[in-house]
PDB file of C-alpha atoms in Angstrom:
ATOM      1  CA  MET M   1     104.771  90.495  71.668  1.00 87.00           C
ATOM      2  CA  THR M   2     106.162  91.739  74.969  1.00 96.00           C
ATOM      3  CA  ILE M   3     103.973  93.238  77.654  1.00 98.00           C
ATOM      4  CA  ALA M   4     105.878  96.525  77.290  1.00 96.00           C
ATOM      5  CA  SER M   5     104.976  96.695  73.594  1.00 97.00           C
ATOM      6  CA  ARG M   6     101.370  95.762  74.349  1.00 97.00           C
ATOM      7  CA  LEU M   7     101.199  98.626  76.863  1.00 98.00           C
ATOM      8  CA  ALA M   8     102.637 100.976  74.234  1.00 97.00           C
ATOM      9  CA  ASP M   9     100.045  99.781  71.685  1.00 97.00           C
ATOM     10  CA  LEU M  10      97.323 100.484  74.261  1.00 97.00           C
ATOM     11  CA  GLY M  11      98.756 103.957  74.919  1.00 97.00           C
ATOM     12  CA  ILE M  12      99.413 103.147  78.576  1.00 97.00           C
ATOM     13  CA  VAL M  13     102.351 104.761  80.338  1.00 96.00           C
ATOM     14  CA  LEU M  14     102.827 103.321  83.802  1.00 97.00           C
ATOM     15  CA  PRO M  15     103.249 105.845  86.617  1.00 97.00           C
ATOM     16  CA  GLU M  16     105.788 105.639  89.392  1.00 95.00           C
ATOM     17  CA  PRO M  17     104.390 103.115  91.856  1.00 96.00           C
ATOM     18  CA  ALA M  18     102.675 104.701  94.822  1.00 91.00           C
ATOM     19  CA  ALA M  19     104.431 104.511  98.167  1.00 90.00           C
ATOM     20  CA  ALA M  20     102.651 102.864 101.083  1.00 89.00           C
ATOM     21  CA  VAL M  21     100.611 105.318 103.170  1.00 84.00           C
ATOM     22  CA  ALA M  22     100.659 103.239 106.380  1.00 90.00           C
ATOM     23  CA  ASN M  23     102.488 100.294 107.965  1.00 94.00           C
ATOM     24  CA  TYR M  24     102.563  97.864 105.020  1.00 95.00           C
ATOM     25  CA  VAL M  25     104.551  97.213 101.845  1.00 96.00           C
ATOM     26  CA  PRO M  26     103.234  97.602  98.288  1.00 97.00           C
ATOM     27  CA  ALA M  27     104.006  93.991  97.316  1.00 97.00           C
ATOM     28  CA  VAL M  28     105.051  90.702  98.890  1.00 98.00           C
ATOM     29  CA  ARG M  29     106.274  87.652  97.014  1.00 97.00           C
ATOM     30  CA  SER M  30     105.749  84.192  98.497  1.00 98.00           C
ATOM     31  CA  GLY M  31     106.930  81.379  96.243  1.00 98.00           C
ATOM     32  CA  ASP M  32     105.448  81.917  92.795  1.00 98.00           C
ATOM     33  CA  LEU M  33     102.763  84.300  94.047  1.00 98.00           C
ATOM     34  CA  LEU M  34     103.017  88.067  94.208  1.00 98.00           C
ATOM     35  CA  TYR M  35     100.502  89.836  96.446  1.00 98.00           C
ATOM     36  CA  ILE M  36      99.925  93.472  95.490  1.00 98.00           C
ATOM     37  CA  SER M  37      98.433  95.777  98.125  1.00 98.00           C
ATOM     38  CA  GLY M  38      95.273  97.669  97.244  1.00 98.00           C
ATOM     39  CA  GLN M  39      95.748 100.395  94.650  1.00 98.00           C
ATOM     40  CA  LEU M  40      93.465 103.404  94.586  1.00 98.00           C
ATOM     41  CA  SER M  41      91.735 105.213  91.705  1.00 98.00           C
ATOM     42  CA  ASN M  42      94.543 107.754  91.763  1.00 97.00           C
ATOM     43  CA  ASP M  43      96.622 109.437  89.079  1.00 96.00           C
ATOM     44  CA  ALA M  44      98.698 112.578  88.598  1.00 94.00           C
ATOM     45  CA  SER M  45      95.545 114.699  88.233  1.00 95.00           C
ATOM     46  CA  GLY M  46      94.239 113.635  91.649  1.00 95.00           C
ATOM     47  CA  GLY M  47      92.259 110.622  90.508  1.00 97.00           C
ATOM     48  CA  ILE M  48      88.628 109.780  91.069  1.00 98.00           C
ATOM     49  CA  LYS M  49      87.269 110.448  94.529  1.00 98.00           C
ATOM     50  CA  GLY M  50      83.760 110.329  95.874  1.00 98.00           C
ATOM     51  CA  THR M  51      80.826 107.997  96.193  1.00 98.00           C
ATOM     52  CA  ILE M  52      79.511 106.090  93.199  1.00 98.00           C
ATOM     53  CA  GLY M  53      75.847 106.697  92.631  1.00 97.00           C
ATOM     54  CA  VAL M  54      76.010 109.959  94.600  1.00 98.00           C
ATOM     55  CA  ASP M  55      78.689 112.246  93.131  1.00 97.00           C
ATOM     56  CA  VAL M  56      80.551 109.790  90.862  1.00 98.00           C
ATOM     57  CA  SER M  57      78.899 108.243  87.788  1.00 98.00           C
ATOM     58  CA  LEU M  58      79.174 104.614  86.730  1.00 98.00           C
ATOM     59  CA  ASP M  59      81.393 105.612  83.771  1.00 98.00           C
ATOM     60  CA  GLN M  60      83.696 107.621  86.045  1.00 98.00           C
ATOM     61  CA  ALA M  61      83.875 104.693  88.462  1.00 98.00           C
ATOM     62  CA  VAL M  62      84.787 102.240  85.663  1.00 98.00           C
ATOM     63  CA  ALA M  63      87.552 104.672  84.618  1.00 98.00           C
ATOM     64  CA  GLY M  64      88.638 104.738  88.275  1.00 98.00           C
ATOM     65  CA  ALA M  65      88.877 100.946  88.346  1.00 98.00           C
ATOM     66  CA  ARG M  66      91.031 101.116  85.217  1.00 98.00           C
ATOM     67  CA  LEU M  67      93.302 103.575  87.064  1.00 98.00           C
ATOM     68  CA  CYS M  68      93.547 101.040  89.891  1.00 98.00           C
ATOM     69  CA  GLY M  69      94.578  98.448  87.311  1.00 98.00           C
ATOM     70  CA  ILE M  70      97.250 100.725  85.875  1.00 98.00           C
ATOM     71  CA  ASN M  71      98.565 101.306  89.389  1.00 98.00           C
ATOM     72  CA  LEU M  72      98.585  97.537  89.988  1.00 98.00           C
ATOM     73  CA  LEU M  73     100.660  97.105  86.820  1.00 98.00           C
ATOM     74  CA  ALA M  74     103.120  99.740  88.055  1.00 98.00           C
ATOM     75  CA  GLN M  75     103.499  97.867  91.362  1.00 98.00           C
ATOM     76  CA  MET M  76     103.925  94.537  89.549  1.00 98.00           C
ATOM     77  CA  GLN M  77     106.591  96.028  87.321  1.00 98.00           C
ATOM     78  CA  ALA M  78     108.487  97.424  90.313  1.00 98.00           C
ATOM     79  CA  ALA M  79     108.274  94.124  92.207  1.00 97.00           C
ATOM     80  CA  LEU M  80     109.472  92.159  89.161  1.00 98.00           C
ATOM     81  CA  GLY M  81     112.550  94.212  88.410  1.00 96.00           C
ATOM     82  CA  GLY M  82     110.902  96.146  85.589  1.00 97.00           C
ATOM     83  CA  ASN M  83     109.846  93.059  83.609  1.00 97.00           C
ATOM     84  CA  LEU M  84     106.097  92.438  83.306  1.00 98.00           C
ATOM     85  CA  ASP M  85     106.834  89.477  81.015  1.00 98.00           C
ATOM     86  CA  ARG M  86     107.522  87.601  84.266  1.00 98.00           C
ATOM     87  CA  VAL M  87     103.765  87.620  84.983  1.00 98.00           C
ATOM     88  CA  ALA M  88     102.458  84.097  84.342  1.00 98.00           C
ATOM     89  CA  ARG M  89      98.845  84.818  85.290  1.00 98.00           C
ATOM     90  CA  ILE M  90      96.628  87.265  87.103  1.00 98.00           C
ATOM     91  CA  VAL M  91      95.160  84.897  89.690  1.00 98.00           C
ATOM     92  CA  LYS M  92      92.681  87.146  91.531  1.00 98.00           C
ATOM     93  CA  LEU M  93      91.562  90.744  91.837  1.00 98.00           C
ATOM     94  CA  GLY M  94      89.805  92.033  94.926  1.00 98.00           C
ATOM     95  CA  GLY M  95      87.709  95.095  94.160  1.00 98.00           C
ATOM     96  CA  PHE M  96      86.213  97.631  96.560  1.00 98.00           C
ATOM     97  CA  VAL M  97      83.765 100.337  95.514  1.00 98.00           C
ATOM     98  CA  GLN M  98      82.776 103.308  97.665  1.00 98.00           C
ATOM     99  CA  ALA M  99      79.091 102.903  96.860  1.00 98.00           C
ATOM    100  CA  GLY M 100      76.109 105.079  97.626  1.00 97.00           C
ATOM    101  CA  PRO M 101      73.052 103.570  99.336  1.00 96.00           C
ATOM    102  CA  GLU M 102      71.197 102.819  96.082  1.00 96.00           C
ATOM    103  CA  PHE M 103      74.179 101.811  93.903  1.00 98.00           C
ATOM    104  CA  VAL M 104      74.205  98.094  93.025  1.00 97.00           C
ATOM    105  CA  ASP M 105      76.325  97.856  89.832  1.00 98.00           C
ATOM    106  CA  ILE M 106      79.494  97.109  91.778  1.00 98.00           C
ATOM    107  CA  PRO M 107      80.677  94.301  89.444  1.00 98.00           C
ATOM    108  CA  LYS M 108      80.384  96.657  86.444  1.00 98.00           C
ATOM    109  CA  VAL M 109      82.736  99.090  88.167  1.00 98.00           C
ATOM    110  CA  ILE M 110      85.431  96.477  88.835  1.00 98.00           C
ATOM    111  CA  ASN M 111      85.220  95.397  85.187  1.00 98.00           C
ATOM    112  CA  GLY M 112      87.355  98.483  84.494  1.00 98.00           C
ATOM    113  CA  GLY M 113      90.285  96.732  86.187  1.00 98.00           C
ATOM    114  CA  SER M 114      89.412  93.233  84.980  1.00 98.00           C
ATOM    115  CA  ASP M 115      89.095  94.316  81.355  1.00 98.00           C
ATOM    116  CA  LEU M 116      92.499  96.020  81.549  1.00 98.00           C
ATOM    117  CA  MET M 117      94.191  92.831  82.779  1.00 98.00           C
ATOM    118  CA  VAL M 118      92.766  90.882  79.830  1.00 98.00           C
ATOM    119  CA  GLU M 119      93.772  93.655  77.390  1.00 98.00           C
ATOM    120  CA  VAL M 120      97.344  93.569  78.697  1.00 98.00           C
ATOM    121  CA  PHE M 121      97.909  89.853  79.412  1.00 98.00           C
ATOM    122  CA  GLY M 122      95.371  88.134  77.136  1.00 97.00           C
ATOM    123  CA  ASP M 123      94.078  84.836  78.522  1.00 98.00           C
ATOM    124  CA  ALA M 124      96.670  85.002  81.318  1.00 98.00           C
ATOM    125  CA  GLY M 125      94.823  88.113  82.494  1.00 98.00           C
ATOM    126  CA  ARG M 126      91.565  86.218  83.139  1.00 98.00           C
ATOM    127  CA  HIS M 127      91.187  85.867  86.878  1.00 98.00           C
ATOM    128  CA  ALA M 128      88.999  85.046  89.836  1.00 98.00           C
ATOM    129  CA  ARG M 129      87.542  88.135  91.491  1.00 98.00           C
ATOM    130  CA  SER M 130      85.563  89.673  94.276  1.00 98.00           C
ATOM    131  CA  ALA M 131      83.674  92.953  94.010  1.00 98.00           C
ATOM    132  CA  VAL M 132      82.452  94.540  97.221  1.00 98.00           C
ATOM    133  CA  GLY M 133      80.583  97.744  97.965  1.00 98.00           C
ATOM    134  CA  VAL M 134      81.866  99.609 101.008  1.00 98.00           C
ATOM    135  CA  TYR M 135      80.934 102.699 102.974  1.00 96.00           C
ATOM    136  CA  ARG M 136      84.360 104.418 102.731  1.00 97.00           C
ATOM    137  CA  LEU M 137      87.750 103.858 101.117  1.00 97.00           C
ATOM    138  CA  PRO M 138      91.125 105.350 102.093  1.00 95.00           C
ATOM    139  CA  LEU M 139      91.626 109.041 101.399  1.00 95.00           C
ATOM    140  CA  GLY M 140      88.147 109.347  99.868  1.00 97.00           C
ATOM    141  CA  PHE M 141      88.975 107.498  96.636  1.00 98.00           C
ATOM    142  CA  ALA M 142      86.100 105.880  94.755  1.00 98.00           C
ATOM    143  CA  VAL M 143      87.696 102.502  93.933  1.00 98.00           C
ATOM    144  CA  GLU M 144      90.446 100.243  95.307  1.00 98.00           C
ATOM    145  CA  ILE M 145      91.703  96.972  93.815  1.00 98.00           C
ATOM    146  CA  ASP M 146      94.298  94.509  95.076  1.00 98.00           C
ATOM    147  CA  ALA M 147      95.790  91.538  93.226  1.00 98.00           C
ATOM    148  CA  ILE M 148      97.337  88.107  93.484  1.00 98.00           C
ATOM    149  CA  VAL M 149      99.666  87.359  90.586  1.00 98.00           C
ATOM    150  CA  GLU M 150     101.502  84.171  89.605  1.00 98.00           C
ATOM    151  CA  VAL M 151     105.036  84.930  88.476  1.00 98.00           C
ATOM    152  CA  LYS M 152     107.668  82.981  86.561  1.00 95.00           C
TER     153      LYS M 152
END
């Protein structure tokens, strides 16, 4: 089964990849590794903004991390000439959560992105990860995730 057909089975339509909002590029390839810049919990409806544990629930935050994952997939697809079958493995995700002062379930939030990678790539989607709570994220979004991907 191709990754494109797996995405279709999951009902996922990838958006146009987001343009960089500052002085960086969305993706850089070095050898067999593709580094994807942080993707926000953004979509066509405006995405999920706010602070988890204050004005964003855990369930909303997990959905936001899934949006980050979808945006990562869109960037991967663009960087790989439209062919996600060139992904050999998701090596690492770096997750950032705009967390309120009492919110501690940061790993549960980033599971939204991690679970998506396993749904899409199977065992090749299992990865190393960091999950960090932060005071603020760009443009007020609730979640940001970046990725390192091995490509073939």
